[in-house]
mmCIF file with all atom_site columns, C-alpha atoms in Angstrom:
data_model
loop_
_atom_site.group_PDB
_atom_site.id
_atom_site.type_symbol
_atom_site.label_atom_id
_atom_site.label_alt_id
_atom_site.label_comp_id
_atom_site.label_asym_id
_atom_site.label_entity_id
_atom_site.label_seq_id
_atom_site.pdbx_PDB_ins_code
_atom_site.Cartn_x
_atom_site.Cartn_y
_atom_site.Cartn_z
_atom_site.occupancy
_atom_site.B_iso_or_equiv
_atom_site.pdbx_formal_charge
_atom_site.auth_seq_id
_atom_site.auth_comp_id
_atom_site.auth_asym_id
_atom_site.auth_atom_id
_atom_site.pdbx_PDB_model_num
ATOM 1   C CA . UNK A 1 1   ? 0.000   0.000  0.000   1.00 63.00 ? 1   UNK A CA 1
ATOM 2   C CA . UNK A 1 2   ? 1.567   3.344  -0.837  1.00 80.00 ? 2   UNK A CA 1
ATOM 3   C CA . UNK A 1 3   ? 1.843   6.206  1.238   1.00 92.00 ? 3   UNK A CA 1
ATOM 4   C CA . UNK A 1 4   ? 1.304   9.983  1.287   1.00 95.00 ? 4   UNK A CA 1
ATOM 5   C CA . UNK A 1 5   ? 4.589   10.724 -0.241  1.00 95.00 ? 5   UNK A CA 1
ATOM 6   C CA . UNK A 1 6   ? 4.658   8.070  -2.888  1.00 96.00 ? 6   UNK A CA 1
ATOM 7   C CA . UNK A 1 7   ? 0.756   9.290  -4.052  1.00 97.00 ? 7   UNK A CA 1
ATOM 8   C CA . UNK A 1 8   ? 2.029   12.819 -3.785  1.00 97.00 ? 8   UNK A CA 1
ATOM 9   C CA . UNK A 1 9   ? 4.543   12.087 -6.434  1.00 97.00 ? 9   UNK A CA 1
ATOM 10  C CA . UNK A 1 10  ? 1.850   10.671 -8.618  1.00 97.00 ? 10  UNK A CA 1
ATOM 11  C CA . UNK A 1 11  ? -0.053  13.190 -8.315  1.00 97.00 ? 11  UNK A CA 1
ATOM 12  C CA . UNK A 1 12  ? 2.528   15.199 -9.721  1.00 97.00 ? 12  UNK A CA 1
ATOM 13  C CA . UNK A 1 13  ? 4.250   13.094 -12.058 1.00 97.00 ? 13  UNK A CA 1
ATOM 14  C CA . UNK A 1 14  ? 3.593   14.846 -15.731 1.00 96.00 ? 14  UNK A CA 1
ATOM 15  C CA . UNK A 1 15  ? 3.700   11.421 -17.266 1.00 96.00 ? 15  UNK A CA 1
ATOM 16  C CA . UNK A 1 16  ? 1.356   9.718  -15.761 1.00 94.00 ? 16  UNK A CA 1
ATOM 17  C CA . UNK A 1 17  ? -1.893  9.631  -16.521 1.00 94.00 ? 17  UNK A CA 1
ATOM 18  C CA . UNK A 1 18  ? -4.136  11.636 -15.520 1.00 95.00 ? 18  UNK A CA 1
ATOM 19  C CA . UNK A 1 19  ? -7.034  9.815  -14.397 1.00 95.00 ? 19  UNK A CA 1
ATOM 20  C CA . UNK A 1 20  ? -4.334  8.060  -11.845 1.00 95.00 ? 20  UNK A CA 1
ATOM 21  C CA . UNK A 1 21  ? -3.073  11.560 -11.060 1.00 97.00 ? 21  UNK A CA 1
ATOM 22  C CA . UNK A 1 22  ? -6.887  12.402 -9.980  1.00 97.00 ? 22  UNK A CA 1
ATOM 23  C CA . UNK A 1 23  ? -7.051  8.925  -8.096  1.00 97.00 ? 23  UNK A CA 1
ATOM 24  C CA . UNK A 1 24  ? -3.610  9.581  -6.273  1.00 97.00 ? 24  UNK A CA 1
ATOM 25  C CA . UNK A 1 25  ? -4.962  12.703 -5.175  1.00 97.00 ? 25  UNK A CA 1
ATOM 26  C CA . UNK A 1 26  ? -8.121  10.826 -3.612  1.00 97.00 ? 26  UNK A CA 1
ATOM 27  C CA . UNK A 1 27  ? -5.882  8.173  -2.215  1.00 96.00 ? 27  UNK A CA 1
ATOM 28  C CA . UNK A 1 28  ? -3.821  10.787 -0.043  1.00 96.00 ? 28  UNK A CA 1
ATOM 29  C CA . UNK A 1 29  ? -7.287  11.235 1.921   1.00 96.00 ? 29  UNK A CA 1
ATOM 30  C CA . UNK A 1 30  ? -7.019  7.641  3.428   1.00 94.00 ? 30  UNK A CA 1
ATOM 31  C CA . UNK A 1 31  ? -3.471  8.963  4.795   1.00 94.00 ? 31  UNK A CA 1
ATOM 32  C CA . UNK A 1 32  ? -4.615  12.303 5.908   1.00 95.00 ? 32  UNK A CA 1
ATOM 33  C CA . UNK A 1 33  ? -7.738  14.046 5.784   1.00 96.00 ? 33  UNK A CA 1
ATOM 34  C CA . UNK A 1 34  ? -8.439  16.637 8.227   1.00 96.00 ? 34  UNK A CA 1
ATOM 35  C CA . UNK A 1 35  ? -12.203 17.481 7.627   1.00 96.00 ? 35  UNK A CA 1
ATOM 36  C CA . UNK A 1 36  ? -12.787 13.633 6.929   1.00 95.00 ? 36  UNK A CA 1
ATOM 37  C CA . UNK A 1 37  ? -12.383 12.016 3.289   1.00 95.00 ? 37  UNK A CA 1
ATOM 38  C CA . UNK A 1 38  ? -15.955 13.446 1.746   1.00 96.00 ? 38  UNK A CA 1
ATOM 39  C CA . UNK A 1 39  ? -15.530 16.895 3.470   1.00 97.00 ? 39  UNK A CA 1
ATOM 40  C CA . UNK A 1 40  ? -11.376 17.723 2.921   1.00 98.00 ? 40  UNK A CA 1
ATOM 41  C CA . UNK A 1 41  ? -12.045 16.481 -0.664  1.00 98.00 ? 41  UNK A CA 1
ATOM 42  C CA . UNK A 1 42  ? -15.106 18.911 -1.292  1.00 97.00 ? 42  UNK A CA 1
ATOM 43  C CA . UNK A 1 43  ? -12.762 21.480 0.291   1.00 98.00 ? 43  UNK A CA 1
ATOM 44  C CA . UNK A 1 44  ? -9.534  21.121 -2.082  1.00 98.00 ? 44  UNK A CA 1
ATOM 45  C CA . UNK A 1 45  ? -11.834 20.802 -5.120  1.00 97.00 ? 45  UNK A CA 1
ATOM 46  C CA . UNK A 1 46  ? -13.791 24.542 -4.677  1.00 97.00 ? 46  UNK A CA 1
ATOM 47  C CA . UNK A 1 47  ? -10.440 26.151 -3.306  1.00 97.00 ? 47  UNK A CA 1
ATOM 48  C CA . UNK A 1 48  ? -8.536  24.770 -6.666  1.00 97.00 ? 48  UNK A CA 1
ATOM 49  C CA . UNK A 1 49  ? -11.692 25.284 -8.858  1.00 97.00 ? 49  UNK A CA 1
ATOM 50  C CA . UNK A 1 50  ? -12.641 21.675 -10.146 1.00 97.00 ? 50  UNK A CA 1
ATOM 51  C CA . UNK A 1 51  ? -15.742 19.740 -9.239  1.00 95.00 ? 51  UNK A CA 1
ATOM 52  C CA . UNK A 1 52  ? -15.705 16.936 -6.932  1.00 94.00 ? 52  UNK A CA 1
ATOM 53  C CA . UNK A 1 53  ? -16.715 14.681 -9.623  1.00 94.00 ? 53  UNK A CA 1
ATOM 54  C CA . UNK A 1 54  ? -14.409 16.023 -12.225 1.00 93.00 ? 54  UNK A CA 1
ATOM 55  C CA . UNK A 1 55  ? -12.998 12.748 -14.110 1.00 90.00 ? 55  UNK A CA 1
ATOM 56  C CA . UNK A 1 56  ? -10.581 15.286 -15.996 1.00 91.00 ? 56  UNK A CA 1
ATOM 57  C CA . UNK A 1 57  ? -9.149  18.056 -14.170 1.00 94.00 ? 57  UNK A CA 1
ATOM 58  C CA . UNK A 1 58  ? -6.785  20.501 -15.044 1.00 96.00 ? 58  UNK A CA 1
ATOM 59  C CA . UNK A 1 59  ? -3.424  18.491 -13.713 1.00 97.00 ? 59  UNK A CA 1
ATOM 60  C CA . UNK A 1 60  ? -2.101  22.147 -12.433 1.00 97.00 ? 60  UNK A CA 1
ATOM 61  C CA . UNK A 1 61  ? -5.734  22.249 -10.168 1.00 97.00 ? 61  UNK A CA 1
ATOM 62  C CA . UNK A 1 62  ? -4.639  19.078 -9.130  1.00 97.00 ? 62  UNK A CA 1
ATOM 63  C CA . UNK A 1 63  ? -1.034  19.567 -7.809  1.00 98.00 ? 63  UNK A CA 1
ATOM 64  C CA . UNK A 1 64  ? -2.432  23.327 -6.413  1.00 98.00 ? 64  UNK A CA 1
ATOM 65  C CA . UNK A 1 65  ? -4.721  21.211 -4.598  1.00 98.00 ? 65  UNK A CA 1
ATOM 66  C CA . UNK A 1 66  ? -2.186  18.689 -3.173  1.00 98.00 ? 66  UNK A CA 1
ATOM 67  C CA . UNK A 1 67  ? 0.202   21.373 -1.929  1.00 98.00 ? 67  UNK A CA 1
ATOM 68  C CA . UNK A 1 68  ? -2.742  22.757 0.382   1.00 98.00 ? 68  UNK A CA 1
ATOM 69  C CA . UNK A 1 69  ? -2.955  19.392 1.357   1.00 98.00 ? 69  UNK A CA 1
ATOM 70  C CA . UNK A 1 70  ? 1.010   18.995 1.887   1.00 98.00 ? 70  UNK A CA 1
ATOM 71  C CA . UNK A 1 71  ? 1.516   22.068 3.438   1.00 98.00 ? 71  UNK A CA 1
ATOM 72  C CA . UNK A 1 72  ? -1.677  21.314 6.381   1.00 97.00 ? 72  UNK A CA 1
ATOM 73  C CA . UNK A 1 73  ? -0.091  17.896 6.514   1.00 97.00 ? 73  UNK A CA 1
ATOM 74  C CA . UNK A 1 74  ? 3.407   19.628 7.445   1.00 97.00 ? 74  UNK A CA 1
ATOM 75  C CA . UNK A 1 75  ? 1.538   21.787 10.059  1.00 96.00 ? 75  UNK A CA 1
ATOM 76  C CA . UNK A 1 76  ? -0.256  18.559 11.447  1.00 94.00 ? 76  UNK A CA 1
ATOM 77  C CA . UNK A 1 77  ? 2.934   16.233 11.681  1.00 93.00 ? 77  UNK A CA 1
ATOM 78  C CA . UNK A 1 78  ? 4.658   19.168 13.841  1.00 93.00 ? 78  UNK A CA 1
ATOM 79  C CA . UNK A 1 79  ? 2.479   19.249 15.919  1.00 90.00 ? 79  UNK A CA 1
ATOM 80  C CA . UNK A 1 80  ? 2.164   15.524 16.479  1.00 89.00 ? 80  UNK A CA 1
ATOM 81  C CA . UNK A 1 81  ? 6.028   15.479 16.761  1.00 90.00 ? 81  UNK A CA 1
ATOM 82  C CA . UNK A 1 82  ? 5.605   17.800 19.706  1.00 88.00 ? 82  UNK A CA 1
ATOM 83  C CA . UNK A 1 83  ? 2.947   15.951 21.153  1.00 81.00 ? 83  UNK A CA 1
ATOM 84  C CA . UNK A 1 84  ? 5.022   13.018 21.221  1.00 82.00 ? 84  UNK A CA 1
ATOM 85  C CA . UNK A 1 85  ? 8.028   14.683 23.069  1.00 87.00 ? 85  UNK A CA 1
ATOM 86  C CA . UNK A 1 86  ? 5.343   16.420 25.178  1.00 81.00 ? 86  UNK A CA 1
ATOM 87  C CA . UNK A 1 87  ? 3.659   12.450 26.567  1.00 77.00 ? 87  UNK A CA 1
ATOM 88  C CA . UNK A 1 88  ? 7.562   11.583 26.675  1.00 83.00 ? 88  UNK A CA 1
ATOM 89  C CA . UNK A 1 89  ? 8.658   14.039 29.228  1.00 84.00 ? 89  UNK A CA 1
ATOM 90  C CA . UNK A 1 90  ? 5.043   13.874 31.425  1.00 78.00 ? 90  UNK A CA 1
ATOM 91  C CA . UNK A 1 91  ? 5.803   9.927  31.517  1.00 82.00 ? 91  UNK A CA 1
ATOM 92  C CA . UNK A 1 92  ? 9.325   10.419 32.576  1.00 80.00 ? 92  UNK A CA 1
ATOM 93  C CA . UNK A 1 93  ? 8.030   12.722 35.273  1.00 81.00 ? 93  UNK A CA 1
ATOM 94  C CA . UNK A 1 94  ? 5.351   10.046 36.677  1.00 82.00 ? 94  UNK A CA 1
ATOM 95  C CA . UNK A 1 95  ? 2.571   11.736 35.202  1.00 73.00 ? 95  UNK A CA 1
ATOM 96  C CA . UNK A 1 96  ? 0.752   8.353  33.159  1.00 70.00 ? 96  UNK A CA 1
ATOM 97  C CA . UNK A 1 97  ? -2.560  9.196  33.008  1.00 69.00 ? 97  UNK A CA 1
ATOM 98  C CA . UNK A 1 98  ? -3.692  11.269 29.948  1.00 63.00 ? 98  UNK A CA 1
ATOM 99  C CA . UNK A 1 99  ? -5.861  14.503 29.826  1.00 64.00 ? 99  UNK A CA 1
ATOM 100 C CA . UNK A 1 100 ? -8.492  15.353 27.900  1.00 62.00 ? 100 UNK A CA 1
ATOM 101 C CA . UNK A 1 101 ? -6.199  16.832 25.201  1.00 65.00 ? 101 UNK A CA 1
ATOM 102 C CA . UNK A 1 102 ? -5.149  13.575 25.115  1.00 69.00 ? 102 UNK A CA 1
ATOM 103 C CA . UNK A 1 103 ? -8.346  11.929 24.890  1.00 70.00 ? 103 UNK A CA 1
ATOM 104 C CA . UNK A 1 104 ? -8.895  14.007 21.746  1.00 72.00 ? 104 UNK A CA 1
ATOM 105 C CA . UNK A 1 105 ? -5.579  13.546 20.460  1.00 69.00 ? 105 UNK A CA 1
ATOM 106 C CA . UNK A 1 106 ? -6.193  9.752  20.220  1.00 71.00 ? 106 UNK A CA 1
ATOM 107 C CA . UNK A 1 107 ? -9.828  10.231 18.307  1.00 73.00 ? 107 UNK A CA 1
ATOM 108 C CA . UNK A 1 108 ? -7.360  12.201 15.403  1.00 75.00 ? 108 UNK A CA 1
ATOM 109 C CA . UNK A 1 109 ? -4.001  10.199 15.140  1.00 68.00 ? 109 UNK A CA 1
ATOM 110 C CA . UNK A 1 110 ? -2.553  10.609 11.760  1.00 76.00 ? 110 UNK A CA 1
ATOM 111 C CA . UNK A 1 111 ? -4.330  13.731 11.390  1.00 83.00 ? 111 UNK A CA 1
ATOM 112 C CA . UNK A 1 112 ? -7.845  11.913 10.015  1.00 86.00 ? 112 UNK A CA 1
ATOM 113 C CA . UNK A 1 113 ? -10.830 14.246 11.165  1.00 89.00 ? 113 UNK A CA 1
ATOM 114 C CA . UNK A 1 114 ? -8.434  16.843 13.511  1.00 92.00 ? 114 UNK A CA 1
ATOM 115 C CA . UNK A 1 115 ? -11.495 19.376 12.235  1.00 94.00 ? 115 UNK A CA 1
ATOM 116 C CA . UNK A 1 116 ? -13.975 16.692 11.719  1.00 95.00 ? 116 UNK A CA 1
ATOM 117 C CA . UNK A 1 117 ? -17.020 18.144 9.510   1.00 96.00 ? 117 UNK A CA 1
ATOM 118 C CA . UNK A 1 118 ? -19.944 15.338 9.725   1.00 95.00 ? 118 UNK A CA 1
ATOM 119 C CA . UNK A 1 119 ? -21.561 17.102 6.816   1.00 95.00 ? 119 UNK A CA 1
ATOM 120 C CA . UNK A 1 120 ? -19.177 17.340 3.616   1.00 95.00 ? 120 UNK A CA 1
ATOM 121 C CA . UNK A 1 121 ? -20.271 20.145 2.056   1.00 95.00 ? 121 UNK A CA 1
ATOM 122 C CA . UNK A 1 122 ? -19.871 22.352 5.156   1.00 96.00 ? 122 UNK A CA 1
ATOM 123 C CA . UNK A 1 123 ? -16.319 23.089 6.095   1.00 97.00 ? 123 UNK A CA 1
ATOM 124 C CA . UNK A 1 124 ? -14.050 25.811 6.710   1.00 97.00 ? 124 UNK A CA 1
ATOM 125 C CA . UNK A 1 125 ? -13.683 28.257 3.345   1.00 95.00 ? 125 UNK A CA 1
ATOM 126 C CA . UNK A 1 126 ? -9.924  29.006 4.963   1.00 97.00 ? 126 UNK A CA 1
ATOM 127 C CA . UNK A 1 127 ? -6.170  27.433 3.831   1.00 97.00 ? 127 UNK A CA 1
ATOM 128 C CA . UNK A 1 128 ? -6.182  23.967 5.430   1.00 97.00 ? 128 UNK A CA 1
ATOM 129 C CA . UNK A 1 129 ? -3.253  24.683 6.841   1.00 97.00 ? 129 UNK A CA 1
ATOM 130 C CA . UNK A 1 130 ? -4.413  28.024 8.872   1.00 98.00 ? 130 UNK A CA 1
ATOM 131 C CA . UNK A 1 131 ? -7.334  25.984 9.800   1.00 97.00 ? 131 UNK A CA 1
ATOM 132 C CA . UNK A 1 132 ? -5.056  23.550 11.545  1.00 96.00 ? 132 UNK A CA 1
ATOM 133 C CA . UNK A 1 133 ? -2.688  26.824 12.956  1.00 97.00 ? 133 UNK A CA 1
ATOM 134 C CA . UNK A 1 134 ? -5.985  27.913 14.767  1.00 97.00 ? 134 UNK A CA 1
ATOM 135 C CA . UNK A 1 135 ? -7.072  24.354 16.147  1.00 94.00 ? 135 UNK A CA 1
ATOM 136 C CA . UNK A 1 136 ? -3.635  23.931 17.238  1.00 92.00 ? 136 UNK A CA 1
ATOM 137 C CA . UNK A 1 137 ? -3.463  27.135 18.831  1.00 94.00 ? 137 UNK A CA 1
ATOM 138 C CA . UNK A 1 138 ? -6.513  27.344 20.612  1.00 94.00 ? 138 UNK A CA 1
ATOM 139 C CA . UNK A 1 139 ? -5.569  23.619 21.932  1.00 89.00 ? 139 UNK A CA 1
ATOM 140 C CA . UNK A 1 140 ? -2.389  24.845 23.730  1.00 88.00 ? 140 UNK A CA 1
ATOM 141 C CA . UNK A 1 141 ? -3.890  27.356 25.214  1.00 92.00 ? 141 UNK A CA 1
ATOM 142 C CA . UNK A 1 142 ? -7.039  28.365 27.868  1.00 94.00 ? 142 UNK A CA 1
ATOM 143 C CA . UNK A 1 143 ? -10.425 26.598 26.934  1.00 95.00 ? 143 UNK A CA 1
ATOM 144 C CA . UNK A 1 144 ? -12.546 29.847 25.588  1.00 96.00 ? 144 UNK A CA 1
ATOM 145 C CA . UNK A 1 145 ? -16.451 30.130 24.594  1.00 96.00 ? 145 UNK A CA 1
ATOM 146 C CA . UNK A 1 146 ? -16.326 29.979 20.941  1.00 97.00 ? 146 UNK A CA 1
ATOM 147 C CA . UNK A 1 147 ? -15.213 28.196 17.828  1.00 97.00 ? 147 UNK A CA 1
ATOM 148 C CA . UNK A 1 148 ? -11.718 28.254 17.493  1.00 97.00 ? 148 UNK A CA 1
ATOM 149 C CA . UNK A 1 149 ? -11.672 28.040 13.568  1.00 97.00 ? 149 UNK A CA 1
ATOM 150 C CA . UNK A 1 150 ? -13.670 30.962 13.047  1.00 97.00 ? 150 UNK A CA 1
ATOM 151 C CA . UNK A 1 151 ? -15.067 32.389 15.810  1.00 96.00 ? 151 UNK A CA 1
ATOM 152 C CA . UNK A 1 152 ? -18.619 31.865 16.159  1.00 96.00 ? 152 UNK A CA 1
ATOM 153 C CA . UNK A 1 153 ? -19.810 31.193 19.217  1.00 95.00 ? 153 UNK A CA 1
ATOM 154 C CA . UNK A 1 154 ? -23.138 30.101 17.906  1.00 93.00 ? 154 UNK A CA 1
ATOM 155 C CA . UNK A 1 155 ? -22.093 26.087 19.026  1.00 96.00 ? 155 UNK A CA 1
ATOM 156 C CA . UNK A 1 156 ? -24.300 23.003 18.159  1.00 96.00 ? 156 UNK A CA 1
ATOM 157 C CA . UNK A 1 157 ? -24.585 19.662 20.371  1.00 96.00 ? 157 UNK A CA 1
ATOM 158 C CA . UNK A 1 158 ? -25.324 17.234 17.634  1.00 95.00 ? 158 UNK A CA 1
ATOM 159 C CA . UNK A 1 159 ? -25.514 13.487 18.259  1.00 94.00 ? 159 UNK A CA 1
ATOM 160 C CA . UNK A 1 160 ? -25.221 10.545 15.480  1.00 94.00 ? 160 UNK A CA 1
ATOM 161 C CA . UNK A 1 161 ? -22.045 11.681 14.182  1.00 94.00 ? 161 UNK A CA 1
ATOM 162 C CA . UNK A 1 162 ? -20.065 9.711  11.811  1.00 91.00 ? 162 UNK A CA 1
ATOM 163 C CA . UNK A 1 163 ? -16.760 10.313 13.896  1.00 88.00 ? 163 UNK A CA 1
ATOM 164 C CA . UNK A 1 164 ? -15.736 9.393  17.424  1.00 84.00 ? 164 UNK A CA 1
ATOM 165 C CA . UNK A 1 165 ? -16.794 10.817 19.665  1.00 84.00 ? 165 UNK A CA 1
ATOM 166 C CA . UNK A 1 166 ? -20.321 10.288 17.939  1.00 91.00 ? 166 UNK A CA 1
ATOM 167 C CA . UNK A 1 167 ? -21.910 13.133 19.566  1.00 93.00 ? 167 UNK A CA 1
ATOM 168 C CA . UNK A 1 168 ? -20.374 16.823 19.904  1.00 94.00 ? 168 UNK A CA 1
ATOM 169 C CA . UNK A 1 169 ? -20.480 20.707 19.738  1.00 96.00 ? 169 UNK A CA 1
ATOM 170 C CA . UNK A 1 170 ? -20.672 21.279 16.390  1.00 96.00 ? 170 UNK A CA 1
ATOM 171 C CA . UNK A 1 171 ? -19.824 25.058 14.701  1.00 97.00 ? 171 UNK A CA 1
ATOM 172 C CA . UNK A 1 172 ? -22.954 26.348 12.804  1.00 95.00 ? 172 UNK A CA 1
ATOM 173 C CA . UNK A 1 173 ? -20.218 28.549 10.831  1.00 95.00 ? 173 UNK A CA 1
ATOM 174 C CA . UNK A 1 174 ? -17.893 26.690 9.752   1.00 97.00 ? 174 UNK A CA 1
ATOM 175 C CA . UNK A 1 175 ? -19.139 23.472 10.052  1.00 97.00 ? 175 UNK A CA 1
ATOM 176 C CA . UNK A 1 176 ? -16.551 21.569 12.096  1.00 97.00 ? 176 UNK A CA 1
ATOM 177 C CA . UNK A 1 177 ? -17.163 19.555 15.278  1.00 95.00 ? 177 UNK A CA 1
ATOM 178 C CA . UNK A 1 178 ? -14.974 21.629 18.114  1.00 95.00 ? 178 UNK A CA 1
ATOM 179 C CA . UNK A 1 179 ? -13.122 19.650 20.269  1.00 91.00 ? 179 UNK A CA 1
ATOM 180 C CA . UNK A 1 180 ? -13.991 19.567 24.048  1.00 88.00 ? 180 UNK A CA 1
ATOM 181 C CA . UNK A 1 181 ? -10.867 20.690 25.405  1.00 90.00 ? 181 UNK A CA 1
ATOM 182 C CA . UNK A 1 182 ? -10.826 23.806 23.808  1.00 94.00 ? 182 UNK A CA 1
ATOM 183 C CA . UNK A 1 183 ? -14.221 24.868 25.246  1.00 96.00 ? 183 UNK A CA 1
ATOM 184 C CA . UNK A 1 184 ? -15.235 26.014 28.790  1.00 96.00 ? 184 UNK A CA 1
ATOM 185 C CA . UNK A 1 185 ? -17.735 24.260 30.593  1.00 95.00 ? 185 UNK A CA 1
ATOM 186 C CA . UNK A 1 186 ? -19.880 26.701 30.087  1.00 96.00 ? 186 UNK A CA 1
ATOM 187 C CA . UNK A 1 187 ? -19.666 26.927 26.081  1.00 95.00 ? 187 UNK A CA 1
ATOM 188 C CA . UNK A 1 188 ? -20.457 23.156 26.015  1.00 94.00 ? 188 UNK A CA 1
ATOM 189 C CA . UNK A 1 189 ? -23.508 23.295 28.615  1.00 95.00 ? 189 UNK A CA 1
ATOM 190 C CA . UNK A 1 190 ? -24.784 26.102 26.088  1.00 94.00 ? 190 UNK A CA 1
ATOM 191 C CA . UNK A 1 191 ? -24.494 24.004 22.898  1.00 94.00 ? 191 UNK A CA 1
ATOM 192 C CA . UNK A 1 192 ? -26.295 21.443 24.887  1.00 93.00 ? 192 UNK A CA 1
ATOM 193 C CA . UNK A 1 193 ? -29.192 23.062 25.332  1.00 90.00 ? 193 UNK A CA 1
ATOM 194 C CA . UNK A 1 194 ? -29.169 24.679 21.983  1.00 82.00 ? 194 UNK A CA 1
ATOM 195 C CA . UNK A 1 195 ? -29.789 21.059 21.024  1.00 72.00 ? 195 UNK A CA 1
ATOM 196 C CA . UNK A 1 196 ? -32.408 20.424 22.907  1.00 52.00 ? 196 UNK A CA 1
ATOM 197 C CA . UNK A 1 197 ? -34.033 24.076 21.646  1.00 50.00 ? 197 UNK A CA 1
ATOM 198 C CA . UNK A 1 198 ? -33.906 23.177 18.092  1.00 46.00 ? 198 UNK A CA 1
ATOM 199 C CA . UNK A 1 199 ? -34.663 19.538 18.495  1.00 44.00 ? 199 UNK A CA 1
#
């Protein structure tokens, strides 16, 4: 089975053809897909201008698309590398049991649905990459009241999602389900009972 980097050369190999370019770009999903496979994939299509089912695409849509991709990939792996060292010094120091970044962290290993968007064709307009900076960010810092992608404070509690953890705060902005650490107590009781309101 090939991975990320081996696709990523397909994708932009000139010679090859160009329906396996457009497959290759499909098959870097399974490897890393931050919005989930349906949702990243409507994502890089509109932001590089060809239609999810395009059999044909312009090859130079296609390689603009995979360098979004790379480049959020390259922002995701950094941070995973830090997480690493991060567990590796709390363990040396005695401290074993996780937190809830942690708990998170484990739901999005590899980087599959860090900004998990149960409904593909509503997702962050931004860079994937700054969409990552400001999940990151807002991760390694105080849990606040809003979404940390865009803003909005106007926070969801949907259940039956196709993700783990099945049921979450999701942002009626941008679309993305916001993880729990990065919200108060407070933000989370709120999306609750916007739930039950609009249920």
């Amino acid at each position: 089975m090939a991975g990320f980097r081996s696709l990523a050369r397909q994708v932009r190999d000139p010679h090859s053809d160009l329906a396996l370019r457009r497959y290759s770009l499909r098959k870097c999903l399974e490897r890393f897909a931050p919005y989930g496979h349906r949702a990243t994939w409507d994502h890089l299509c509109s932001r590089a201008g060809f239609g999810p089912e395009d059999r044909s695409p312009d090859p130079a849509r296609l390689v603009a698309a995979l360098d979004e991709l790379q480049a959020a990939r390259t922002v995701w792996l950094a941070y995973e590398e830090s997480f690493a060292r991060r567990r590796r010094r709390e363990k040396h120091d005695g401290l074993r049991r996780p937190g809830s970044v942690d708990d998170w962290h484990r739901c999005t290993w590899g980087g599959h649905g860090v900004a998990w968007c149960d409904d593909p064709s509503v997702h962050p307009s931004a860079p994937l990459g700054d969409v990552l900076r400001r999940l990151i960010t807002a991760l390694e810092r105080e849990p606040g009241a809003a979404c940390p992608v865009c803003g909005d404070t106007a926070l969801e509690w949907r259940y039956g999602l196709a993700h783990v953890p099945s049921a979450g705060p999701v942002c009626t902005g941008c679309g993305i389900v916001v993880p729990a650490p990065v919200l108060t107590p407070e933000a989370v009781r709120r999306s609750r009972s916007r739930s039950l309101v609009s249920a």
